[in-house]
């Protein structure tokens, strides 16, 4: 095993540990909260920017302020829902099951993060090093990265190389 393998194991282990501590519902709702908040901010900031104080010197700054306000408000609302649901899960005694299911979420999230790092490494000379070539996990994650190339912009995908 090389440093690459130990790094992969550390990333997967930390992701799984975090998901076990928080539970599947917390993890899924947190992710959904970020996505929903970003979507709302991007789609409604322009409409909200007209309500921003005139003391903000230009339209761009008012738009940015509206973007932040909408994002934070939406994120806080989703956090309240997440906390309320977590209390319900604790009260019903389902927390152990929720934590067990969190293991799978943590494994998937950690694996996706490693694939992103492998894609980034494909833009460098790292895949040509012994650290990479002698690693036990590099072929597995390299294959997953290759499978994701069709979903990347061509300008980026064309620059990723593992040879």
Short mmCIF file of C-alpha atoms in Angstrom, two decimals:
data_model
loop_
_atom_site.label_atom_id
_atom_site.label_comp_id
_atom_site.label_asym_id
_atom_site.label_seq_id
_atom_site.Cartn_x
_atom_site.Cartn_y
_atom_site.Cartn_z
CA UNK A 1 0.00 0.00 0.00
CA UNK A 2 1.17 3.48 -0.83
CA UNK A 3 0.37 6.94 0.45
CA UNK A 4 -2.41 7.10 -2.13
CA UNK A 5 -4.11 4.08 -0.56
CA UNK A 6 -3.77 5.48 2.95
CA UNK A 7 -5.23 8.81 1.79
CA UNK A 8 -8.21 7.01 0.19
CA UNK A 9 -8.80 4.99 3.36
CA UNK A 10 -8.59 8.15 5.48
CA UNK A 11 -11.09 10.01 3.29
CA UNK A 12 -13.52 7.08 3.23
CA UNK A 13 -13.11 6.49 6.96
CA UNK A 14 -13.71 10.13 7.89
CA UNK A 15 -16.73 10.37 5.61
CA UNK A 16 -18.24 7.20 7.05
CA UNK A 17 -17.49 8.31 10.62
CA UNK A 18 -19.16 11.68 10.06
CA UNK A 19 -22.20 10.01 8.51
CA UNK A 20 -22.48 7.50 11.35
CA UNK A 21 -22.35 10.32 13.88
CA UNK A 22 -25.00 12.37 12.09
CA UNK A 23 -27.17 9.66 10.55
CA UNK A 24 -28.60 9.25 7.07
CA UNK A 25 -31.47 11.70 7.45
CA UNK A 26 -29.20 14.46 8.75
CA UNK A 27 -26.78 13.91 5.88
CA UNK A 28 -29.42 13.77 3.16
CA UNK A 29 -31.34 16.75 4.51
CA UNK A 30 -28.15 18.77 4.92
CA UNK A 31 -27.22 18.10 1.30
CA UNK A 32 -30.76 18.89 0.17
CA UNK A 33 -30.68 22.09 2.21
CA UNK A 34 -27.56 23.31 0.45
CA UNK A 35 -28.95 22.43 -2.99
CA UNK A 36 -32.36 24.00 -2.34
CA UNK A 37 -30.80 27.11 -0.80
CA UNK A 38 -28.46 27.58 -3.76
CA UNK A 39 -31.30 27.03 -6.24
CA UNK A 40 -33.57 29.53 -4.48
CA UNK A 41 -30.79 32.09 -4.20
CA UNK A 42 -29.86 31.82 -7.86
CA UNK A 43 -33.46 31.96 -9.05
CA UNK A 44 -34.90 34.62 -6.75
CA UNK A 45 -32.01 36.96 -5.92
CA UNK A 46 -32.85 39.25 -8.84
CA UNK A 47 -36.45 39.66 -7.66
CA UNK A 48 -35.38 40.26 -4.06
CA UNK A 49 -32.57 42.68 -4.96
CA UNK A 50 -35.11 45.50 -5.56
CA UNK A 51 -35.90 45.34 -1.82
CA UNK A 52 -32.28 45.78 -0.76
CA UNK A 53 -31.36 49.10 0.87
CA UNK A 54 -30.58 52.00 -1.46
CA UNK A 55 -27.52 52.61 0.70
CA UNK A 56 -25.83 49.80 -1.20
CA UNK A 57 -23.96 51.74 -3.90
CA UNK A 58 -24.75 49.73 -7.04
CA UNK A 59 -27.05 47.13 -8.52
CA UNK A 60 -24.42 44.38 -8.43
CA UNK A 61 -23.90 44.80 -4.71
CA UNK A 62 -27.67 44.77 -4.09
CA UNK A 63 -27.91 41.56 -6.13
CA UNK A 64 -25.07 40.00 -4.12
CA UNK A 65 -26.74 41.01 -0.86
CA UNK A 66 -30.04 39.50 -2.05
CA UNK A 67 -28.22 36.32 -3.05
CA UNK A 68 -26.73 36.00 0.43
CA UNK A 69 -30.01 36.85 2.19
CA UNK A 70 -32.07 34.34 0.19
CA UNK A 71 -29.43 31.62 0.58
CA UNK A 72 -29.09 32.13 4.34
CA UNK A 73 -32.85 32.33 4.93
CA UNK A 74 -33.48 29.15 2.95
CA UNK A 75 -30.60 27.36 4.63
CA UNK A 76 -31.86 28.32 8.09
CA UNK A 77 -35.35 27.05 7.26
CA UNK A 78 -33.98 23.74 6.02
CA UNK A 79 -31.79 23.51 9.15
CA UNK A 80 -34.88 23.93 11.34
CA UNK A 81 -36.64 21.15 9.42
CA UNK A 82 -33.53 18.97 9.72
CA UNK A 83 -33.26 19.52 13.48
CA UNK A 84 -36.98 18.89 14.01
CA UNK A 85 -36.88 15.67 12.02
CA UNK A 86 -33.77 14.55 13.90
CA UNK A 87 -35.58 15.05 17.22
CA UNK A 88 -38.49 12.99 15.90
CA UNK A 89 -36.14 10.19 14.86
CA UNK A 90 -34.52 10.19 18.31
CA UNK A 91 -37.93 10.12 20.02
CA UNK A 92 -39.11 7.14 17.97
CA UNK A 93 -35.97 5.14 18.71
CA UNK A 94 -34.89 4.95 15.07
CA UNK A 95 -31.55 6.70 15.59
CA UNK A 96 -29.48 3.46 15.52
CA UNK A 97 -31.03 2.48 12.18
CA UNK A 98 -30.52 6.02 10.88
CA UNK A 99 -26.85 5.86 11.87
CA UNK A 100 -26.38 2.45 10.31
CA UNK A 101 -27.83 3.71 7.03
CA UNK A 102 -25.50 6.69 7.35
CA UNK A 103 -22.59 4.30 6.76
CA UNK A 104 -23.70 3.78 3.17
CA UNK A 105 -24.18 7.50 2.56
CA UNK A 106 -20.72 8.17 3.98
CA UNK A 107 -19.17 5.50 1.77
CA UNK A 108 -20.82 6.93 -1.36
CA UNK A 109 -19.92 10.53 -0.46
CA UNK A 110 -16.33 9.60 0.34
CA UNK A 111 -16.01 7.61 -2.88
CA UNK A 112 -17.35 10.52 -4.95
CA UNK A 113 -14.89 12.84 -3.25
CA UNK A 114 -12.01 10.49 -4.05
CA UNK A 115 -13.17 10.29 -7.69
CA UNK A 116 -13.13 14.11 -7.85
CA UNK A 117 -9.60 14.13 -6.44
CA UNK A 118 -8.54 11.46 -8.95
CA UNK A 119 -10.00 13.56 -11.78
CA UNK A 120 -8.04 16.54 -10.49
CA UNK A 121 -4.90 14.38 -10.30
CA UNK A 122 -5.51 13.39 -13.93
CA UNK A 123 -4.81 17.02 -14.82
CA UNK A 124 -1.32 16.68 -13.32
CA UNK A 125 1.58 14.27 -13.66
CA UNK A 126 0.66 12.42 -10.46
CA UNK A 127 -0.76 9.31 -12.23
CA UNK A 128 2.69 8.69 -13.73
CA UNK A 129 4.40 8.43 -10.34
CA UNK A 130 5.22 5.21 -8.47
CA UNK A 131 3.01 6.38 -5.62
CA UNK A 132 0.06 6.14 -8.02
CA UNK A 133 1.09 3.16 -10.16
CA UNK A 134 1.85 0.93 -7.16
CA UNK A 135 -1.32 1.86 -5.28
CA UNK A 136 -3.91 -0.79 -4.62
CA UNK A 137 -6.92 1.54 -5.02
CA UNK A 138 -5.76 3.67 -7.95
CA UNK A 139 -7.08 1.33 -10.70
CA UNK A 140 -10.54 1.22 -9.10
CA UNK A 141 -10.89 4.99 -8.68
CA UNK A 142 -9.17 5.69 -11.98
CA UNK A 143 -11.81 3.55 -13.71
CA UNK A 144 -14.59 5.41 -11.89
CA UNK A 145 -13.03 8.71 -12.96
CA UNK A 146 -12.85 7.53 -16.58
CA UNK A 147 -16.54 6.61 -16.42
CA UNK A 148 -17.39 10.14 -15.29
CA UNK A 149 -15.53 11.86 -18.15
CA UNK A 150 -18.54 11.93 -20.54
CA UNK A 151 -20.43 14.10 -18.02
CA UNK A 152 -17.66 16.69 -17.79
CA UNK A 153 -17.26 19.65 -20.12
CA UNK A 154 -15.17 18.62 -23.14
CA UNK A 155 -12.56 21.30 -22.41
CA UNK A 156 -11.94 19.69 -19.03
CA UNK A 157 -12.42 16.03 -19.95
CA UNK A 158 -9.92 16.32 -22.81
CA UNK A 159 -7.20 17.40 -20.39
CA UNK A 160 -7.62 14.50 -17.94
CA UNK A 161 -5.07 11.76 -18.56
CA UNK A 162 -3.99 8.76 -16.52
CA UNK A 163 -1.42 7.42 -19.01
#
